[in-house]
Coordinates of C-alpha atoms and ligand atoms in Angstrom, one line a residue:
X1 CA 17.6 -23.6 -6.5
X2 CA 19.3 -26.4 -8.0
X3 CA 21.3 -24.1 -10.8
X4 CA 22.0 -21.6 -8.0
X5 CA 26.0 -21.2 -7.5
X6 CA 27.5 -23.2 -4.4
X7 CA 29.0 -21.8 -1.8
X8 CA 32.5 -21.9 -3.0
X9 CA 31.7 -20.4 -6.3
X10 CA 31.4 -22.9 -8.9
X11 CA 28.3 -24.5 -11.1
X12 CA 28.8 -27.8 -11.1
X13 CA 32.5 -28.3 -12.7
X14 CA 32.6 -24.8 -13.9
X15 CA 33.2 -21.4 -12.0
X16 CA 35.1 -20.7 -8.7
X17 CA 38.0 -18.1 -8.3
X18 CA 40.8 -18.8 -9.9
X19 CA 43.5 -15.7 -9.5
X20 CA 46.9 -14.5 -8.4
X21 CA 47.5 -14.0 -4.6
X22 CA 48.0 -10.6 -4.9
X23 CA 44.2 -10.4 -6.1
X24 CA 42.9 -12.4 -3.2
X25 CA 42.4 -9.4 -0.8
X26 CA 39.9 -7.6 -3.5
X27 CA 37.9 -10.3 -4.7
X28 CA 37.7 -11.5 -0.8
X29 CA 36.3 -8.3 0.1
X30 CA 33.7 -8.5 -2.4
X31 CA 32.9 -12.4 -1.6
X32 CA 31.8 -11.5 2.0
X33 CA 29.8 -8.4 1.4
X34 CA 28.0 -8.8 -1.7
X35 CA 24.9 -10.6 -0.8
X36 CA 24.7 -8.8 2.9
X37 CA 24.9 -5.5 1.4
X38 CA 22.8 -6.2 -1.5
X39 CA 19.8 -7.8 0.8
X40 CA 19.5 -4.2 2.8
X41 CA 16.1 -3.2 2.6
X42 CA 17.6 0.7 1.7
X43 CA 20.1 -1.1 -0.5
X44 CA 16.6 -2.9 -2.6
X45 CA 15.1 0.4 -2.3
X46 CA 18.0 2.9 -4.1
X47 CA 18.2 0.0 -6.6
X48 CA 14.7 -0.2 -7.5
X49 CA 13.7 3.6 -7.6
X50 CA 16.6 3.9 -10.0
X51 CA 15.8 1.1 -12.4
X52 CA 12.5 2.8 -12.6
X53 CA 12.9 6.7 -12.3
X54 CA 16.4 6.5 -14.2
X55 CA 16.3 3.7 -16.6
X56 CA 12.8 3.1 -17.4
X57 CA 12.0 -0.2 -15.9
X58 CA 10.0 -2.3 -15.7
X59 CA 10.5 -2.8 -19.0
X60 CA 7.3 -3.6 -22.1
X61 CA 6.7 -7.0 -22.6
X62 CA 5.2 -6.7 -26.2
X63 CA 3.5 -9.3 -28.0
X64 CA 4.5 -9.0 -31.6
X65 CA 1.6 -10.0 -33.7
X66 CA 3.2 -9.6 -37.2
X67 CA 6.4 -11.3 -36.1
X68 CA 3.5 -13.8 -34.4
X69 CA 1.7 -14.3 -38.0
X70 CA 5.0 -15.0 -39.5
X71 CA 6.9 -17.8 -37.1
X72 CA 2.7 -19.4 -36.5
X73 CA 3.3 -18.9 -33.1
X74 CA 2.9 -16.6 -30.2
X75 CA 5.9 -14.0 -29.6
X76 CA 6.6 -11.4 -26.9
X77 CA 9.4 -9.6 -27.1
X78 CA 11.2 -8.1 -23.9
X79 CA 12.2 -4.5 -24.5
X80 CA 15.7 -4.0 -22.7
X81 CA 16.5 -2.0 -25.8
X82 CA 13.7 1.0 -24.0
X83 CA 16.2 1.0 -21.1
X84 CA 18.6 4.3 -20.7
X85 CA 21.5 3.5 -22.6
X86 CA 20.1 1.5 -24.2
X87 CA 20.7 -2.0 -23.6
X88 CA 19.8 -4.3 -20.4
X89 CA 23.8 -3.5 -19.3
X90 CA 23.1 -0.9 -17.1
X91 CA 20.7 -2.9 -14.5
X92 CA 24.2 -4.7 -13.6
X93 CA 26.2 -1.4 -13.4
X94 CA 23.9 0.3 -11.1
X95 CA 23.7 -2.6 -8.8
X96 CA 27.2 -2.7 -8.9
X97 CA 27.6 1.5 -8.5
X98 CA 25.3 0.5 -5.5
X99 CA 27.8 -1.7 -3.4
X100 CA 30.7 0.5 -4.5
X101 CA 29.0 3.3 -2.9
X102 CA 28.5 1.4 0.4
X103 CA 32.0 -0.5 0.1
X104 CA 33.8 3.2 0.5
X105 CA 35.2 3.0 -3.1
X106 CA 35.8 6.0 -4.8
X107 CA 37.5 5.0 -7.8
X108 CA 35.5 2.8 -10.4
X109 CA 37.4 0.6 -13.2
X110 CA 35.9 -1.2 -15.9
X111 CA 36.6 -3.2 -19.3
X112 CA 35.2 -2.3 -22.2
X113 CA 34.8 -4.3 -26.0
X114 CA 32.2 -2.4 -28.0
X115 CA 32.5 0.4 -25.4
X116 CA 28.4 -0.9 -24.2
X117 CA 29.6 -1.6 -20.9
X118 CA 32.2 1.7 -20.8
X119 CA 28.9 3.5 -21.4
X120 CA 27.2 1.9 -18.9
X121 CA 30.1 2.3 -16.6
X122 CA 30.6 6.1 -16.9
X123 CA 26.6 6.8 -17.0
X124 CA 26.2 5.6 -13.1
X125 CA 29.4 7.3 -12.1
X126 CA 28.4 10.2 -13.4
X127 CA 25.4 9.7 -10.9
X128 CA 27.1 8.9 -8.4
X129 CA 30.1 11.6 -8.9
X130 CA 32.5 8.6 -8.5
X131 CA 36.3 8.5 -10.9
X132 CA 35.6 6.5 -13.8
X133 CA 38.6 4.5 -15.6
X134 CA 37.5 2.4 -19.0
X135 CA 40.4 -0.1 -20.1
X136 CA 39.5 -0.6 -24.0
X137 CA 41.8 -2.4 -26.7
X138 CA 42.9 -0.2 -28.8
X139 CA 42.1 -1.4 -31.8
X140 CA 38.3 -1.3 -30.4
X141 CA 39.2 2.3 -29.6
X142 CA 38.8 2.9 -33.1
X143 CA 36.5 0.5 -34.4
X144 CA 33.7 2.3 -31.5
X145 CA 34.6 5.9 -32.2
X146 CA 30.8 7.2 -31.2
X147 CA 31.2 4.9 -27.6
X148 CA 34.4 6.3 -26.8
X149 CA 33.0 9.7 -27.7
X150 CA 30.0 9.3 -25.3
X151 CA 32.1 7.8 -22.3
X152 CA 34.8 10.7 -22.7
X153 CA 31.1 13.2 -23.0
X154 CA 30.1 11.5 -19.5
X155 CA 33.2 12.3 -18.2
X156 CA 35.4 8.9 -18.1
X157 CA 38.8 8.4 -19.1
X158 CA 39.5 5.9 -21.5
X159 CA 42.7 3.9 -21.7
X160 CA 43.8 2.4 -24.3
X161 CA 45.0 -1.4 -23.8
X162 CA 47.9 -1.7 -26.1
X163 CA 49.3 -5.9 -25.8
X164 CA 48.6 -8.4 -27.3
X165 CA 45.2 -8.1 -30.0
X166 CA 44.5 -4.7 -28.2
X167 CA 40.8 -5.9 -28.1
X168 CA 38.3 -6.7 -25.2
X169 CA 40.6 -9.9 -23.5
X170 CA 43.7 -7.2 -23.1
X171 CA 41.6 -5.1 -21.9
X172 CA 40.5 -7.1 -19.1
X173 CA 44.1 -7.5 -18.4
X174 CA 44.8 -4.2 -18.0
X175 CA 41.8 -3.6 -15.3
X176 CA 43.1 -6.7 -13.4
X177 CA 46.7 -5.4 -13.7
X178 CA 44.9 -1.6 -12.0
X179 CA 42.7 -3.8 -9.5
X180 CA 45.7 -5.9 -8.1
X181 CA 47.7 -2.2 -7.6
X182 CA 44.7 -0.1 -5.8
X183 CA 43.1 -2.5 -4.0
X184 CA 42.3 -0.6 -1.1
X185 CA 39.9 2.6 -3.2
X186 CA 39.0 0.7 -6.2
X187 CA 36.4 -1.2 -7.4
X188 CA 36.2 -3.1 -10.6
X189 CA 33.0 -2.8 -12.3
X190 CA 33.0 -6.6 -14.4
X191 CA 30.0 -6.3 -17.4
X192 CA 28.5 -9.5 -18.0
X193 CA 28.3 -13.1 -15.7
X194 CA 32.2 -13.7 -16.5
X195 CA 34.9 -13.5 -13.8
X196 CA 36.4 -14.6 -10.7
X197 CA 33.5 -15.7 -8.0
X198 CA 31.1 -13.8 -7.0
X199 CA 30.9 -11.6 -10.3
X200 CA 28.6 -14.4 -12.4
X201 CA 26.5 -14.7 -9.6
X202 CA 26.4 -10.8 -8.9
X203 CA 25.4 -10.0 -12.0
X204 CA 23.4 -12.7 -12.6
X205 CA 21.5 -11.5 -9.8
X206 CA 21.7 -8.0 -10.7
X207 CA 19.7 -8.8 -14.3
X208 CA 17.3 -11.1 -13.1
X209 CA 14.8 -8.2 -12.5
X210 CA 14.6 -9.1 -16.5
X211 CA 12.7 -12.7 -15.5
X212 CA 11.1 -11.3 -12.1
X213 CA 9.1 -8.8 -14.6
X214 CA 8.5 -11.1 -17.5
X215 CA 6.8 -13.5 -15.1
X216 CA 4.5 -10.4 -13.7
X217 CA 3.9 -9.6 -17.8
X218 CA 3.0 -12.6 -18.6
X219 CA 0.6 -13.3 -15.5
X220 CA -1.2 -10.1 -16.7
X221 CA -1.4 -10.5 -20.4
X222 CA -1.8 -14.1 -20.8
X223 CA -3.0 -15.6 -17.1
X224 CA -0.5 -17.4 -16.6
X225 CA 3.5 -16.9 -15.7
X226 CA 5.9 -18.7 -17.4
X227 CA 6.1 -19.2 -21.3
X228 CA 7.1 -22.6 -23.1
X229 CA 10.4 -20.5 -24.4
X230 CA 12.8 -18.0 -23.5
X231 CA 15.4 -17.2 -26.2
X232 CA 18.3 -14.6 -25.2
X233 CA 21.7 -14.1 -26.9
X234 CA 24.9 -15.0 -25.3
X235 CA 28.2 -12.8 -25.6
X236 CA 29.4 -13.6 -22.1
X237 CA 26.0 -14.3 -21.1
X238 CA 24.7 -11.8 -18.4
X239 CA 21.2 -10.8 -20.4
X240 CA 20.6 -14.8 -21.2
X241 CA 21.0 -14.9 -17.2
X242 CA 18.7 -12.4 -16.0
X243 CA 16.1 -13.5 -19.0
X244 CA 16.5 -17.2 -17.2
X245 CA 17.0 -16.5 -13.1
X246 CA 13.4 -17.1 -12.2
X247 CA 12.8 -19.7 -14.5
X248 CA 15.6 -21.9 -14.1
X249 CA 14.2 -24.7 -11.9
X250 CA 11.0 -24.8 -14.1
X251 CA 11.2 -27.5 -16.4
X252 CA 8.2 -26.0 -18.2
X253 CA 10.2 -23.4 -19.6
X254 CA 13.1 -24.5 -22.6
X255 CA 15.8 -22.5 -22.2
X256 CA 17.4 -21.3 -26.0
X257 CA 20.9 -19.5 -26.5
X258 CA 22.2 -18.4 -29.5
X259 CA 25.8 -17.8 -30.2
X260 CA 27.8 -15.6 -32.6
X261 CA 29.0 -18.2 -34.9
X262 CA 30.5 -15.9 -37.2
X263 CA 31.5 -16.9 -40.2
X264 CA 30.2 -20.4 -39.7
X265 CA 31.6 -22.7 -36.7
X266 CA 33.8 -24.7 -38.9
X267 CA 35.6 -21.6 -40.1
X268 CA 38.2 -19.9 -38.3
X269 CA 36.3 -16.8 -37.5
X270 CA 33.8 -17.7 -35.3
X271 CA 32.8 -17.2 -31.6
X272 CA 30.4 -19.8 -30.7
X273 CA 32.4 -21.0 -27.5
X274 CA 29.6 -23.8 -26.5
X275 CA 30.3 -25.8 -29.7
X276 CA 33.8 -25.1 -30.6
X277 CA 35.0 -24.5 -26.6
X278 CA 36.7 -26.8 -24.4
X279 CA 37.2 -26.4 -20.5
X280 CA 39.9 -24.1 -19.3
X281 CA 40.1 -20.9 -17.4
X282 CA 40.0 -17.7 -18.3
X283 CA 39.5 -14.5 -16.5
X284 CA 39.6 -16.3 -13.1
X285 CA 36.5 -18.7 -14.0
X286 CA 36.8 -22.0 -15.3
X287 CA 34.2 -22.9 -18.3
X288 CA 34.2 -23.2 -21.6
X289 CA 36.5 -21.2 -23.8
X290 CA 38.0 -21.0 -27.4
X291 CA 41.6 -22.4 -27.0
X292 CA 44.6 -24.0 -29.1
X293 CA 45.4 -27.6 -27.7
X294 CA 47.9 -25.7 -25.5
X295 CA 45.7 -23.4 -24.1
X296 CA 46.1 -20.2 -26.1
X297 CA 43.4 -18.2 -26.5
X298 CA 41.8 -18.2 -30.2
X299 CA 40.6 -14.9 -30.5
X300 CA 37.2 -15.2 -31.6
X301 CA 35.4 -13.3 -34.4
X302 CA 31.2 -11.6 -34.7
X303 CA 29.8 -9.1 -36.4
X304 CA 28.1 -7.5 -33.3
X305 CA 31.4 -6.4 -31.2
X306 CA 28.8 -7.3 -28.0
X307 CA 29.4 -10.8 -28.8
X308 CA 33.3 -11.0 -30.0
X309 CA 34.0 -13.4 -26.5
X310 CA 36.1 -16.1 -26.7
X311 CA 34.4 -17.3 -23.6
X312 CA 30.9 -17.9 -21.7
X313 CA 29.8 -18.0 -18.4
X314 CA 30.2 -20.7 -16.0
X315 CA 26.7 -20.7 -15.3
X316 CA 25.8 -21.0 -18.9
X317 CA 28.6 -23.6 -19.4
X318 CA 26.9 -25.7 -16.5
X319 CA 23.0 -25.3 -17.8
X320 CA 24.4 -26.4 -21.6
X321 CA 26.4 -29.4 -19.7
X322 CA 23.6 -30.5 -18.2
X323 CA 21.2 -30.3 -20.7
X324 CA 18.6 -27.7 -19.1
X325 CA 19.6 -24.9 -22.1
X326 CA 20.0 -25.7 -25.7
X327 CA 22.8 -23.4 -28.1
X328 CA 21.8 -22.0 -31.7
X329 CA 24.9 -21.3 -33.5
X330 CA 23.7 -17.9 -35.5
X331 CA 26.1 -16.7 -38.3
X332 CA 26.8 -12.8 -39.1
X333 CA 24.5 -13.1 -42.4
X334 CA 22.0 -15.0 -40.4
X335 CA 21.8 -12.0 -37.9
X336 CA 21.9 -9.4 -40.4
X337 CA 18.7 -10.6 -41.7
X338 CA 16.9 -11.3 -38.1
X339 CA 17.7 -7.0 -37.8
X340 CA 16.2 -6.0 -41.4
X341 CA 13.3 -8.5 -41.0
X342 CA 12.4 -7.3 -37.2
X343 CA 12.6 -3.7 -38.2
X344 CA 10.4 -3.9 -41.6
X345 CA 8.1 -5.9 -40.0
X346 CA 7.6 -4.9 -36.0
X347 CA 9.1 -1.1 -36.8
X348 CA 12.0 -2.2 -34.0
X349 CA 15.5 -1.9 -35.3
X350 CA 17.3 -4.3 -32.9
X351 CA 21.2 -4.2 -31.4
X352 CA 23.0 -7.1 -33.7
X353 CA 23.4 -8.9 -30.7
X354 CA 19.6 -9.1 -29.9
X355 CA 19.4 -9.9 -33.8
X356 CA 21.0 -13.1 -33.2
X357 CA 18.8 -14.3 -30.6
X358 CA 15.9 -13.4 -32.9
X359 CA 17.6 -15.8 -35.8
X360 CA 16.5 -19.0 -33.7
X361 CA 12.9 -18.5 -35.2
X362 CA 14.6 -19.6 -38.3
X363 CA 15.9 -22.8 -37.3
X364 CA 13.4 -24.5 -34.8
X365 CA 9.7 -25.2 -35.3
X366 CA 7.5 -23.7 -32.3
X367 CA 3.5 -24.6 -32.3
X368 CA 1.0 -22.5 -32.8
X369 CA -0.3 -22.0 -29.2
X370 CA 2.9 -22.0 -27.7
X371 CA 4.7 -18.6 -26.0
X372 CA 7.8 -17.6 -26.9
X373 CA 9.7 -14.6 -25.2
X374 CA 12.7 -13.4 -26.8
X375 CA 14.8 -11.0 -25.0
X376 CA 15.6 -8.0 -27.1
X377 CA 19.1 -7.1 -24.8
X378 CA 20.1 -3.8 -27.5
X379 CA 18.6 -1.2 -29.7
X380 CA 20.3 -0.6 -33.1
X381 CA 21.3 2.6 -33.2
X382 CA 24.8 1.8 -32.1
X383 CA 25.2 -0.3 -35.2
X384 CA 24.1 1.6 -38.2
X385 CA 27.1 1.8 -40.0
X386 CA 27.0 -2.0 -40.2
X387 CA 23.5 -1.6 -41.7
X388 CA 24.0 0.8 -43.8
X389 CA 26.7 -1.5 -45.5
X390 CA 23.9 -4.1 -46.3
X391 CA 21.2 -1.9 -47.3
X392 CA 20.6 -2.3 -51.2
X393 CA 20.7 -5.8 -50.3
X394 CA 17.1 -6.0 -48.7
Ligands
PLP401 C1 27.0 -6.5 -24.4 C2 25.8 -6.9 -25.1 C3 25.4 -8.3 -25.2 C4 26.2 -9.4 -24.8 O1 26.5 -9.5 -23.4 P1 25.8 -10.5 -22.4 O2 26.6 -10.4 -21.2 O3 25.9 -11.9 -23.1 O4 24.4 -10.1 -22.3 C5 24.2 -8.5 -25.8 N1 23.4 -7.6 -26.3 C6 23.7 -6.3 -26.2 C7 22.8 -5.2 -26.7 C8 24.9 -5.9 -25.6 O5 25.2 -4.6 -25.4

């Protein structure tokens, strides 16, 4: 596969490992055992009874007719927001819960922003019985009161990041900071296809049972596999990966992203890294990330916490640079009223993040008979009180 990592990590120009000595050992161990452990037919077989008896998978691939009628074309929507928990995160935390298990860890870390991940985190160790530590900002802390509630309710301890913005990027710090001092019973549980290699490529492996059952659905309901469109949000990218992974060497398929642009990209609260980004490295991958001209990070800014990243994936970075995906910036208003039209008109009240990727109907022309598949990563619940603020507007 032609978009498939190489074997020292990177995607074309972007990826690799970049991190301090004293992390080598860790990320080492993982390097080596990932792909052996996770092609063991017992390993394939725990991982797929629990994405079906646990979460719910495979996942409904619904065609939306009224959405259909509106956009004169033919949508199906994939339903990660049906999964347990509620979003397509935890397909990557029980692979990952998976390998821990089998790598002798008994202590699980994790970073959390909106606290989606945490959850997700502290549902499998729960499962599995295993210590859970959540590193969260603490300003986040208190932005996601109902998150932090449910990840302390599964058992977790959350601790609070307190440097710097005390949001998602301190955060990650902090786990790094806990990773480098236990390395020899502790595994860090990364949330989306960001990181030092092999996390993007772990993950992105871990969600591509999204694409493996999309091209089953669509054989089924339409006769043939692959759609002319797949349209997936990107925060730091890992549901756009899994929504891609099978299709990525078909040049049938266009591949759309949209990004949180915030306010508007030529504000100064905005996150869409693929337009205002430049190449740099953060979090042990280089791609493309929001940075001053001497490489500070400009912390970013989105209505949906899920994508407040200042960068993307290297993978993602590498399909935009070559031209095989195409980036929709998507502003907070923009996505606001993607979520009220889905929901008055399909009865589905989407994640804000998922909102986003719906937004692209509004700004590209698809044909009648073509197939579009958007990837609905989130369910809403987790972001009433935003709604509610925007109610007697709609
Ligand atoms: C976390 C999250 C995202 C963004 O993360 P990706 O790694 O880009 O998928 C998108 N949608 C939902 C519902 C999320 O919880």
């Amino acid at each position: 596969m032609s978009y498939a990592v190489d074997e020292k990590g990177f995607y074309g120009e972007f990826g690799g490992a970049f991190i301090p000595e004293m992390l080598y050992p860790n990320v080492e161990e993982l390097r080596t055992k990932y792909l052996e452990i996770s092609s063991q037919p017992e390993f394939i077989k725990e991982f797929n009874d629990l994405l079906r008896y646990y979460v719910g998978r495979p996942t409904p691939l619904y065609f939306a007719k009224n959405l259909s009628l509106k956009y004169n074309t033919k949508i199906y929507l994939k339903r990660e927001d049906l999964n347990h928990t509620g979003a397509h995160k935890v397909n990557n935390t029980i692979g990952q819960i998976l390998l821990a298990e089998r790598m002798g860890k008994k202590r699980i870390i994790a970073e959390t922003g909106a606290g989606q991940h945490g959850v997700a985190t502290a549902t499998v160790c729960a499962l599995k019985g295993l210590q859970c530590i959540v590193y969260m900002g603490e300003v986040d802390i208190a932005r996601q009161a109902p998150n932090v509630a449910r990840m302390k309710m599964l058992g977790a301890e959350v601790r609070p990041a307190k440097s710097g913005s005390k949001t998602l990027k301190d955060a990650t710090n902090e786990a790094i900071r806990d990773w480098i001092g236990n390395p020899e019973d502790t595994f860090y549980i990364i949330g989306s296809v960001v990181g030092p290699h092999p996390y993007p490529d772990m993950v992105a492996r871990f969600q591509s049972v999204i694409s493996e059952e999309i091209k089953k659905q669509l054989q089924d309901q339409i006769g043939r596999e692959y759609p002319e469109y797949l349209l997936a949000c990107v925060g730091g990218g890992s549901n756009a990966a899994g929504t891609f992974y099978h299709y990525l060497d078909d040049l049938r398929v266009q591949l759309f992203m949209a990004e949180a642009a915030g306010h508007g990209v030529d504000t100064d609260k905005s996150a869409a890294t693929s337009i205002l980004g430049t190449s740099g490295i953060i979090h042990g991958s280089r791609t493309l990330l929001m940075q001053t001209e001497d490489g500070q990070i400009i912390e970013p800014h989105s209505i949906s916490a899920g994508l407040d990243y200042p960068g993307i994936g290297p993978l993602h970075a590498h399909l935009l640079k070559m031209g095989r995906a195409k980036s929709f910036p998507i502003t907070d208003k923009e996505a606001v009223d993607a979520s009220f039209m889905l929901s008055r008109i399909e009865g589905i009240i989407p994640a804000l993040e998922s909102a986003h990727a719906l937004s692209i109907l509004e700004k590209y022309t698809f044909s009648k008979d073509e197939v579009v598949v958007i990837n609905l990563s989130g369910r809403g619940d987790k972001d009433l009180d935003t709604y509610m603020q925007y109610l007697d507007k709609y």
